[in-house]
PDB file of C-alpha atoms and ligand atoms in Angstrom:
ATOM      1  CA  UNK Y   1     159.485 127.212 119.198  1.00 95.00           C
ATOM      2  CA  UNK Y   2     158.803 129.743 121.815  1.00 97.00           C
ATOM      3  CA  UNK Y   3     162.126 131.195 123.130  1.00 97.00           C
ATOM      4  CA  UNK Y   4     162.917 133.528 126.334  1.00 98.00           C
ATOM      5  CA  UNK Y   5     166.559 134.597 125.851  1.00 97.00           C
ATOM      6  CA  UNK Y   6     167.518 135.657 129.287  1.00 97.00           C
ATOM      7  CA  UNK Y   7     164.304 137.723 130.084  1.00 97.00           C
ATOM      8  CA  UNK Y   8     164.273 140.181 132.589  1.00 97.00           C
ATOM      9  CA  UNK Y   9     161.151 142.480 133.776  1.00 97.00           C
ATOM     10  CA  UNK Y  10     161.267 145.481 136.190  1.00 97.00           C
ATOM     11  CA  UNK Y  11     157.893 146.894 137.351  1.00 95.00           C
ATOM     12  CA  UNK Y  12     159.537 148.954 139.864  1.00 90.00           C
ATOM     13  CA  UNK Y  13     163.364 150.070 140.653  1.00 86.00           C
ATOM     14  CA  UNK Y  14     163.417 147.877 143.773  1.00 86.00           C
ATOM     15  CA  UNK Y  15     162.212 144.513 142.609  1.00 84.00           C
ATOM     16  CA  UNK Y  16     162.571 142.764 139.509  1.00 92.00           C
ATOM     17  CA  UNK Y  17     159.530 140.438 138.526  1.00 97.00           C
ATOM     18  CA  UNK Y  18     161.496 138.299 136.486  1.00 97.00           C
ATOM     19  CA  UNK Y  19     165.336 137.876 136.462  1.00 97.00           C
ATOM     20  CA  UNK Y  20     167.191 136.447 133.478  1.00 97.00           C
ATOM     21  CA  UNK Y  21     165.222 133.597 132.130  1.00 98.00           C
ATOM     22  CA  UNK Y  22     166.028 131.581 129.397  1.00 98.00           C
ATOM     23  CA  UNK Y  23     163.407 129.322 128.555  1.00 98.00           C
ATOM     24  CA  UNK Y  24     162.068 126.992 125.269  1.00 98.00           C
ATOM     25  CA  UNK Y  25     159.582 125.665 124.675  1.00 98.00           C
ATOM     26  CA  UNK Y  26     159.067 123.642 121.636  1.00 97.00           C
ATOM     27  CA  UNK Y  27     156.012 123.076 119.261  1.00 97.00           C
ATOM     28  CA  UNK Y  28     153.226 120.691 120.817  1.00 97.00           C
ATOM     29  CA  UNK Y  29     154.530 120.810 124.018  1.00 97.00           C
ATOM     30  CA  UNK Y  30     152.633 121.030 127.840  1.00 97.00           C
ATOM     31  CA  UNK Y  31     154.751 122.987 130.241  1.00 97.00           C
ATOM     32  CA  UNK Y  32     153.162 123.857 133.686  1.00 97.00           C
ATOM     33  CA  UNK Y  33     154.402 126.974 134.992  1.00 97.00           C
ATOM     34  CA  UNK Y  34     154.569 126.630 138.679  1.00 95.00           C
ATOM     35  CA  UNK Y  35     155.371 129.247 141.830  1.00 94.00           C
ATOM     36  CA  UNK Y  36     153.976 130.972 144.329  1.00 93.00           C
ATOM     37  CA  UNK Y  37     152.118 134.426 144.450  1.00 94.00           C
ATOM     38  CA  UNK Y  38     154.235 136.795 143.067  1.00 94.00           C
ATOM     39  CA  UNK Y  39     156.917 134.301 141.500  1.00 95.00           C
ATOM     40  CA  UNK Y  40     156.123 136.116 138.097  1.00 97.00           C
ATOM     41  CA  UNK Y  41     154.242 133.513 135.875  1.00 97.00           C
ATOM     42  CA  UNK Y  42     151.509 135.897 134.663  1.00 97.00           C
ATOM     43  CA  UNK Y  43     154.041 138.369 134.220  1.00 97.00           C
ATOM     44  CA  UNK Y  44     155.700 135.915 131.765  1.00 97.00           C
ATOM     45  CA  UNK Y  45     152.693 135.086 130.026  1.00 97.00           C
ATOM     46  CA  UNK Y  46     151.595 138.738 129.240  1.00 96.00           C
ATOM     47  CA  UNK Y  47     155.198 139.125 127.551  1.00 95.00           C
ATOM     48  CA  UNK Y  48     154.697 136.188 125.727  1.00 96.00           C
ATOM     49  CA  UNK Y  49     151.541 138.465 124.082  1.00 95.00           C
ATOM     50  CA  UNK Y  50     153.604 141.200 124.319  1.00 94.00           C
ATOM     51  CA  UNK Y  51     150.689 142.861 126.596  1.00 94.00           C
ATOM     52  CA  UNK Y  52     154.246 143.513 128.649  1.00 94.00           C
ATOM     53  CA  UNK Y  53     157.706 144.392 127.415  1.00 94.00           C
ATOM     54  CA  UNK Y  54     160.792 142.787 128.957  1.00 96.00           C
ATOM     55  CA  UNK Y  55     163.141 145.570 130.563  1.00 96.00           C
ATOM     56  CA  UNK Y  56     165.806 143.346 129.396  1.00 96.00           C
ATOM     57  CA  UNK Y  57     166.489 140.039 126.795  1.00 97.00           C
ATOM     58  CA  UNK Y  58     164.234 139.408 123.703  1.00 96.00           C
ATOM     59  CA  UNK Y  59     160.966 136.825 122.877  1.00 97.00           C
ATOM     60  CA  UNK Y  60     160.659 134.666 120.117  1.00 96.00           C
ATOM     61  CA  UNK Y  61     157.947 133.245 118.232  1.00 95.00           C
ATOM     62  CA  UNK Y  62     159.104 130.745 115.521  1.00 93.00           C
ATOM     63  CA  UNK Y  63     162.221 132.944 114.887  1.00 91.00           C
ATOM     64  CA  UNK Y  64     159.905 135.966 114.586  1.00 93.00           C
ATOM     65  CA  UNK Y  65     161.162 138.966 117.509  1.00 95.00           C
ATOM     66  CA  UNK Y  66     157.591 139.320 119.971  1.00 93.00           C
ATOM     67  CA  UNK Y  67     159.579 142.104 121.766  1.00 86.00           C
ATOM     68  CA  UNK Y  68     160.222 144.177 118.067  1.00 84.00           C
ATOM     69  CA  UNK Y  69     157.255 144.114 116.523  1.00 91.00           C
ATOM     70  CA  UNK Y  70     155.151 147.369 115.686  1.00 91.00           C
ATOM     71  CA  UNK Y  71     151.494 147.725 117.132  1.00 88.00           C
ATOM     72  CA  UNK Y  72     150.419 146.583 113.282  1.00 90.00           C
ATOM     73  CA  UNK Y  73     152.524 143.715 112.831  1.00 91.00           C
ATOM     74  CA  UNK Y  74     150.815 142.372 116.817  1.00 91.00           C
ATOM     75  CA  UNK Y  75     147.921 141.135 116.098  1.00 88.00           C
ATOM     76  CA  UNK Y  76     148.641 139.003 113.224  1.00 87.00           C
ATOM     77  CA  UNK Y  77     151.433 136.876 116.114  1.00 89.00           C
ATOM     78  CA  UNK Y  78     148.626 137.400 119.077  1.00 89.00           C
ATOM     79  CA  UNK Y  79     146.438 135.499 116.779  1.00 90.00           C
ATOM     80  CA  UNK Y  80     148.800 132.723 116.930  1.00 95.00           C
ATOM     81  CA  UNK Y  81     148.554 132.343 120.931  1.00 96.00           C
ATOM     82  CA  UNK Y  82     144.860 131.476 121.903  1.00 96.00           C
ATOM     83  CA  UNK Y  83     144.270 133.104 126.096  1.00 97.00           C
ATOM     84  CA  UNK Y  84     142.166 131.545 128.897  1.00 97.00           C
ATOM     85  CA  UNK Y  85     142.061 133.312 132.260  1.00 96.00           C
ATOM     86  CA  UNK Y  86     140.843 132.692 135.728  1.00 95.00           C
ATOM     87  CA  UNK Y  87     137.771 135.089 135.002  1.00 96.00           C
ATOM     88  CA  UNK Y  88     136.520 133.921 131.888  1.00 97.00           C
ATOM     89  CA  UNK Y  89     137.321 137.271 130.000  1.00 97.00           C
ATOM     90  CA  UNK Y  90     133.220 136.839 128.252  1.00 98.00           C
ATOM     91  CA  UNK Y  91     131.343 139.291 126.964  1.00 98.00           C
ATOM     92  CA  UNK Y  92     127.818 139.349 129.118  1.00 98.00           C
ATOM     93  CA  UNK Y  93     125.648 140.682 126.565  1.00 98.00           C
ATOM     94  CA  UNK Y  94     126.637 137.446 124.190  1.00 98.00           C
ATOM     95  CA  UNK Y  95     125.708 133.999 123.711  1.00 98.00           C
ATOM     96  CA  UNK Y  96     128.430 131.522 123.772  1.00 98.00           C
ATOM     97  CA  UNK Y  97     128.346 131.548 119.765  1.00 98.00           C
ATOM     98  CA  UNK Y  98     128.262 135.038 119.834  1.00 98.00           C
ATOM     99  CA  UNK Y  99     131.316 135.118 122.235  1.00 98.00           C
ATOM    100  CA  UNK Y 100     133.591 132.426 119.858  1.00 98.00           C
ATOM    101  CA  UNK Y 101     132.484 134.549 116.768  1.00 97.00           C
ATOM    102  CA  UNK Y 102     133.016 137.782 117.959  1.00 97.00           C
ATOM    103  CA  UNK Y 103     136.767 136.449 118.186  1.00 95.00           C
ATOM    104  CA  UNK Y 104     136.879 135.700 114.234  1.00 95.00           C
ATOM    105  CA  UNK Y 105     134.806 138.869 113.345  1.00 95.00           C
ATOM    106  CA  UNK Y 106     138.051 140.672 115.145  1.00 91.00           C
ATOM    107  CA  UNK Y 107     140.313 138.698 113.129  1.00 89.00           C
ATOM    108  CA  UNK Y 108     138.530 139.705 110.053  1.00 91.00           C
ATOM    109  CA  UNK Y 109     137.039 136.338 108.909  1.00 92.00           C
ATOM    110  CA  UNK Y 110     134.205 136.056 106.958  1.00 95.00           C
ATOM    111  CA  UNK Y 111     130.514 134.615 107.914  1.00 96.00           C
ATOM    112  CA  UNK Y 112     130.487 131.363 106.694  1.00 96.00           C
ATOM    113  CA  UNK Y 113     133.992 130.618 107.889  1.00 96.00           C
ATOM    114  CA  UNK Y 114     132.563 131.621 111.536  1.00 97.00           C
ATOM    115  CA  UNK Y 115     129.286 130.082 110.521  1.00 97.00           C
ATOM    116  CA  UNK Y 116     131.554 126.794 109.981  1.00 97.00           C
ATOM    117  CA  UNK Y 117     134.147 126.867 112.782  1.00 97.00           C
ATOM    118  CA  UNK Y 118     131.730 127.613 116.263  1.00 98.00           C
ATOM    119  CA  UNK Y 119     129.670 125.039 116.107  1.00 98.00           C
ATOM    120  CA  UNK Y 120     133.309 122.654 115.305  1.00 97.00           C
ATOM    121  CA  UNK Y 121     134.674 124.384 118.596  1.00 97.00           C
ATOM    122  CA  UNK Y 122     131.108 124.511 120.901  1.00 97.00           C
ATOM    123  CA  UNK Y 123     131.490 120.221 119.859  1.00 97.00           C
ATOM    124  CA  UNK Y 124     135.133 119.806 120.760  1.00 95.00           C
ATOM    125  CA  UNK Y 125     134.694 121.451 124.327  1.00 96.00           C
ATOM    126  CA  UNK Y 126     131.190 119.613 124.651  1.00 96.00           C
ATOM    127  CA  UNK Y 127     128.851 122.986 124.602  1.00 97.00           C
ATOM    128  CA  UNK Y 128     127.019 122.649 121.666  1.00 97.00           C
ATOM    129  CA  UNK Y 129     123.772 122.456 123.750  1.00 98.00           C
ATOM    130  CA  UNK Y 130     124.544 125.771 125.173  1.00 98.00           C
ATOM    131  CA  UNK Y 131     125.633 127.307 122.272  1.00 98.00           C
ATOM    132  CA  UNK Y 132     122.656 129.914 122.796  1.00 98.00           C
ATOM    133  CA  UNK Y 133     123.200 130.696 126.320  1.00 98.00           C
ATOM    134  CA  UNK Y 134     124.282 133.935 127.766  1.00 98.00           C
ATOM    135  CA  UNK Y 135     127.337 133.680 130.504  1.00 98.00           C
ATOM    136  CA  UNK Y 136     124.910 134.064 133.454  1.00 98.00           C
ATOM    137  CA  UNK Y 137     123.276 131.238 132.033  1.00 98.00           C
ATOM    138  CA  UNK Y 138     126.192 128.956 132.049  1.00 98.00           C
ATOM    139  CA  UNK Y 139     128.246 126.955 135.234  1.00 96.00           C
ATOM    140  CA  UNK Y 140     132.053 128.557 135.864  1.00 96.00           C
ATOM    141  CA  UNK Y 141     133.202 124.999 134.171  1.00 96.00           C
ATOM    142  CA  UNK Y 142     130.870 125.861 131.103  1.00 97.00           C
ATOM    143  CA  UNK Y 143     131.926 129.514 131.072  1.00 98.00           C
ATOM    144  CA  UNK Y 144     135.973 128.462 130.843  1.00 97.00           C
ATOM    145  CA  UNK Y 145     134.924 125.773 128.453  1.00 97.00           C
ATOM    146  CA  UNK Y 146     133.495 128.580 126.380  1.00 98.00           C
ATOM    147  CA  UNK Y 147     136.179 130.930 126.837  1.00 98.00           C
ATOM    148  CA  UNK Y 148     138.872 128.019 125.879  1.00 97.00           C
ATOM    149  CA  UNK Y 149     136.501 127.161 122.633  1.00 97.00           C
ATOM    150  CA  UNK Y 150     137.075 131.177 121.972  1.00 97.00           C
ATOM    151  CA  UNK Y 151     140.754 131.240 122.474  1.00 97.00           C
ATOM    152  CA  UNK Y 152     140.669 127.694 119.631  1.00 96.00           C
ATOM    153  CA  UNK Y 153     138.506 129.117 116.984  1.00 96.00           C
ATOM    154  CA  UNK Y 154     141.246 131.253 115.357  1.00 94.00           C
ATOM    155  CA  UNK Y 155     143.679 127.879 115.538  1.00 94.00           C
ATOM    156  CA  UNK Y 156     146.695 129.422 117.341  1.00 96.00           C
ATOM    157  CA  UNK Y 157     149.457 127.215 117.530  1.00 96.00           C
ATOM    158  CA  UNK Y 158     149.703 127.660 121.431  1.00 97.00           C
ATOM    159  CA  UNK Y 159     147.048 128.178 124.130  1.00 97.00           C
ATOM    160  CA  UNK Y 160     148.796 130.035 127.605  1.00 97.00           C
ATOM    161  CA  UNK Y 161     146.273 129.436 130.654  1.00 98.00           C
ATOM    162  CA  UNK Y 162     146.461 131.924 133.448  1.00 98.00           C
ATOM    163  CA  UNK Y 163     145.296 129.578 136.421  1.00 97.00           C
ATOM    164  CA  UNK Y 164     142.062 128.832 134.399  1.00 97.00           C
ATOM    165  CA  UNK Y 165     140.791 126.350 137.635  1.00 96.00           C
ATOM    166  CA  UNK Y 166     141.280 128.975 140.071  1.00 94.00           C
ATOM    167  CA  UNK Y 167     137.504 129.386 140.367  1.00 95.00           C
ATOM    168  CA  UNK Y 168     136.320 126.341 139.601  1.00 95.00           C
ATOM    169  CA  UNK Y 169     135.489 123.218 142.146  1.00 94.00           C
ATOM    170  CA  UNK Y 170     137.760 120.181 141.946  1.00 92.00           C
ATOM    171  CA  UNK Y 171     135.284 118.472 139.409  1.00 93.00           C
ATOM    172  CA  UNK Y 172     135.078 121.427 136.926  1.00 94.00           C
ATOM    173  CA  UNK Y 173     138.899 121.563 137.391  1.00 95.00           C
ATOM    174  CA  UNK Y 174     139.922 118.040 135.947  1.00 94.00           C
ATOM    175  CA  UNK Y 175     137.273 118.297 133.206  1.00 94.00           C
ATOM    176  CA  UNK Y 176     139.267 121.666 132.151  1.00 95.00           C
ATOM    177  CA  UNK Y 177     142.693 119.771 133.046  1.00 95.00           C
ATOM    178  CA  UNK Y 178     141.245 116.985 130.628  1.00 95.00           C
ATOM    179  CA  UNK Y 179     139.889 119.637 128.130  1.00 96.00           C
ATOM    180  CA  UNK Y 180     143.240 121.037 127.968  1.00 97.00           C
ATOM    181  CA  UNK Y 181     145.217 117.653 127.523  1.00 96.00           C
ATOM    182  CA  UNK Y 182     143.001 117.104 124.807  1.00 96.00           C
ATOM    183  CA  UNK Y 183     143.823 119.965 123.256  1.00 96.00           C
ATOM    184  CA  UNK Y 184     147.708 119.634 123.423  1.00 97.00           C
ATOM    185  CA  UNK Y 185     146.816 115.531 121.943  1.00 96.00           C
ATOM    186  CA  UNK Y 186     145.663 117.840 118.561  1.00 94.00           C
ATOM    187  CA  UNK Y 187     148.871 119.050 118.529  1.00 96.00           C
ATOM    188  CA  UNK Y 188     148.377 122.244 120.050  1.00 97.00           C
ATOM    189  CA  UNK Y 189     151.144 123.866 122.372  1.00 98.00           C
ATOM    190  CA  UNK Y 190     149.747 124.519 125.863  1.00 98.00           C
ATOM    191  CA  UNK Y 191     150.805 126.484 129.060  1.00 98.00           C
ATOM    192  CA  UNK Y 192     149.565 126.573 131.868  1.00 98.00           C
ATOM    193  CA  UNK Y 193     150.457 128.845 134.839  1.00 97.00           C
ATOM    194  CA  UNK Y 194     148.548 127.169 138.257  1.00 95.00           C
ATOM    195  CA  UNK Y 195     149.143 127.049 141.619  1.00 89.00           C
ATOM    196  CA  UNK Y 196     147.199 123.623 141.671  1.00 88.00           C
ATOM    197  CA  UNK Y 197     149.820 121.090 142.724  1.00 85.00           C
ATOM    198  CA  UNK Y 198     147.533 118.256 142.420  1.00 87.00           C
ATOM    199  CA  UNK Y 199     147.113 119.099 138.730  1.00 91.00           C
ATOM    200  CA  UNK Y 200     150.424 119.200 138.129  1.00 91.00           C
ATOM    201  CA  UNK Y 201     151.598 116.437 139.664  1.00 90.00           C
ATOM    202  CA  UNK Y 202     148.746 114.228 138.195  1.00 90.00           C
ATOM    203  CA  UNK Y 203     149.863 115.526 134.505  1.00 92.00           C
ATOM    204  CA  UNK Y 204     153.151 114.091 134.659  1.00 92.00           C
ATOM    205  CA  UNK Y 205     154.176 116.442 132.349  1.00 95.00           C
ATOM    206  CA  UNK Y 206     157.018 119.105 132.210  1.00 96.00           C
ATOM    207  CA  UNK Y 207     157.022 121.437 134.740  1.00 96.00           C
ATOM    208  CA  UNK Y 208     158.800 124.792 135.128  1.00 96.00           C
ATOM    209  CA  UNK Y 209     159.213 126.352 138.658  1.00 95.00           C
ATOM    210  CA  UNK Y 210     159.422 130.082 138.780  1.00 96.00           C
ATOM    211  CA  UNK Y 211     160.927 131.477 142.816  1.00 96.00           C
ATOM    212  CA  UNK Y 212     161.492 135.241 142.897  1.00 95.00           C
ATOM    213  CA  UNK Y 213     161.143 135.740 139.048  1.00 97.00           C
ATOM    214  CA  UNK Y 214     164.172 132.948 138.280  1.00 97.00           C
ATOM    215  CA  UNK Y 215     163.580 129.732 137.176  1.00 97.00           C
ATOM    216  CA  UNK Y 216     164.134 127.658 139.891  1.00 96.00           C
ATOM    217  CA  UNK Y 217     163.108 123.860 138.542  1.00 95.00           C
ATOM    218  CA  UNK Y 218     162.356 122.474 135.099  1.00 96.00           C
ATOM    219  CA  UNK Y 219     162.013 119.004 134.683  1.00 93.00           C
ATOM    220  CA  UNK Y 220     160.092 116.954 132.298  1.00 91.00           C
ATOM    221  CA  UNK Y 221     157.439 114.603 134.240  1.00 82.00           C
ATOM    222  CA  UNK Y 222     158.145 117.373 137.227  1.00 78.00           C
ATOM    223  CA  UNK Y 223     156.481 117.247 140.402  1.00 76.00           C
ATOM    224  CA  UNK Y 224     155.237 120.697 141.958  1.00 73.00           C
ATOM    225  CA  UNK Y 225     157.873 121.165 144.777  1.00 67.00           C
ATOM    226  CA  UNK Y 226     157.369 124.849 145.907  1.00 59.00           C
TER     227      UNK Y 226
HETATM  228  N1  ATP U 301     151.730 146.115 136.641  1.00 56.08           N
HETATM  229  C1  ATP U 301     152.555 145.881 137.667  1.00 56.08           C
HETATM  230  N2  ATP U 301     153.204 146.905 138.274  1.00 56.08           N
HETATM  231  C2  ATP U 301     154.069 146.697 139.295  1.00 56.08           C
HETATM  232  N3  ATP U 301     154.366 145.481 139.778  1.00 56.08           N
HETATM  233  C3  ATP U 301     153.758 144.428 139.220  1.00 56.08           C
HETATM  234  C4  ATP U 301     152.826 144.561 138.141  1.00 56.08           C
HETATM  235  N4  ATP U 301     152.378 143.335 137.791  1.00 56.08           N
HETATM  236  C5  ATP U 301     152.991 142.472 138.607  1.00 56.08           C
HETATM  237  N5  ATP U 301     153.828 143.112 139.459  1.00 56.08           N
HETATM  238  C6  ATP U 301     154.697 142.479 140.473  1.00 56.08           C
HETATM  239  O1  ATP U 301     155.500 141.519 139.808  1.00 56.08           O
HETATM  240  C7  ATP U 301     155.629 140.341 140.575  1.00 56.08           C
HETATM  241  C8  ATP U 301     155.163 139.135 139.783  1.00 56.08           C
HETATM  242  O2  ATP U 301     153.780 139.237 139.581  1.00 56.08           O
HETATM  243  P1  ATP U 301     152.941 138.191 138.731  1.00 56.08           P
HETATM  244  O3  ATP U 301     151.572 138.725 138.573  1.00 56.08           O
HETATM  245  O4  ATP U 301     153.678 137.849 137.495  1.00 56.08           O
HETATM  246  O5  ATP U 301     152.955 136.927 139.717  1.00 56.08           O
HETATM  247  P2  ATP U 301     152.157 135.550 139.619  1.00 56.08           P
HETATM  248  O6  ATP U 301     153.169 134.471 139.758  1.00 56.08           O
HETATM  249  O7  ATP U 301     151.295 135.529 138.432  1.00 56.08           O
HETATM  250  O8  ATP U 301     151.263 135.596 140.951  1.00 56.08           O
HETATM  251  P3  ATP U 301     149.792 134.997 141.220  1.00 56.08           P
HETATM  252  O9  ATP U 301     149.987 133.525 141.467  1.00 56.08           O
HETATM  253  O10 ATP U 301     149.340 135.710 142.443  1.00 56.08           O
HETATM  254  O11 ATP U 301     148.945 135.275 140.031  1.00 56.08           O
HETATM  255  C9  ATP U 301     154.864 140.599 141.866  1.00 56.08           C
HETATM  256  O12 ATP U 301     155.772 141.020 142.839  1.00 56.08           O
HETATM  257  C10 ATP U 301     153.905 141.701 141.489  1.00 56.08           C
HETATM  258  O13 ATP U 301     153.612 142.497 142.603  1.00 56.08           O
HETATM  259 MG1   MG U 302     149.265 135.400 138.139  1.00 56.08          MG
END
């Protein structure tokens, strides 16, 4: 389970990004994280990561303490929580294999292992064609389906999605929206942060409304009311 116990974050003195949330979210779960500019949902992700620290309350990963770990011990728990973001985060210089692999050389896994598991992830997001193709060679909906096959390979137990579809057309978007869905159906925790109402309303799935940093609405089936 993924807990927020009464998170707060303060960039600067005057505002607070986030204000005392307290949030759960349990194993195999797909929680939209909904709100305007601003409202703080990428700021919630990154602390999730621990690519921020909360200026107040702690983050928990399956009992384990995000917000107390040392720089050694990170790693081994960001492993466990697969990114995609809105601009694709690839290397240019790599071929989509090269890309997904590159992710288990980092975590130390051996040749065959990545020989093995690319091609399995390439298949599941329906790449395998391209698997030889540099980013510039690929569509924005191929490039996020590469970048989600990246943030698979090492099997985390939850993907986060920072508005993956903001750059994509409304075709590429369901086919990631259905990419993702799949992905949660293999029993894989996913959250997504998007200011795509339609998405989120067409899920039918939980939904958690962020206003001003606070936690304004969460509701299983939720509609996107903001
Ligand atoms: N590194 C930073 N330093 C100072 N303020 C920041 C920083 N990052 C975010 N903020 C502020 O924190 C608030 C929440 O930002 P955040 O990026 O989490 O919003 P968001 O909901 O993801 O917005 P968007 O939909 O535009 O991506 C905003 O007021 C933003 O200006
Ligand atoms: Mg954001």
């Amino acid at each position: 389970m993924i807990f927020f116990d009464n998170v707060s974050k303060i960039y600067t003195p005057t505002s607070a990004a986030l204000k005392n949330v307290t949030l759960r979210i349990m194993p195999k779960e797909f929680v939209s994280i909904v709100g305007a500019s601003g409202a703080g949902k990428t700021t919630l992700l990154k602390m999730l990561i621990a690519e921020e620290k909360p200026s107040e309350g702690r983050i928990f990963l399956d009992g384990i303490e995000i917000t107390g770990l040392s720089y050694r011990e990170l790693p081994k728990v960001r492993r466990r929580i697969g990114t995609v973001f809105q601009d694709y985060k690839l290397l240019p210089q790599k071929t989509s294999f090269e890309n997904i692999a590159f992710a288990m050389e980092a975590a130390g896994l051996a040749d065959e292992e990545i020989k093995e598991s690319v091609p399995q992830v390439l298949e599941l997001v329906g790449l395998l064609d391209k698997s030889d193709s540099f980013p510039h060679e690929l569509s924005g909906g191929e490039k996020q389906r590469v970048a989600i096959a990246r943030a698979l390979v090492n099997r985390p137990e939850v993907i986060m999605a920072d508005e993956p579809t903001g750059n994509l057309d409304p075709i590429n978007t369901w086919e990631i929206v259905k990419l993702l869905v799949k992905i949660n159906e293999l029993g894989t925790t996913v959250i997504l942060a998007t200011h795509n109402k339609e998405i989120v309303d067409d899920l039918g799935r939980r939904v958690v409304a962020l206003e001003n940093g606070q936690i304004v609405m969460d509701e299983e089936k939720g509609k996107y009311v903001i």
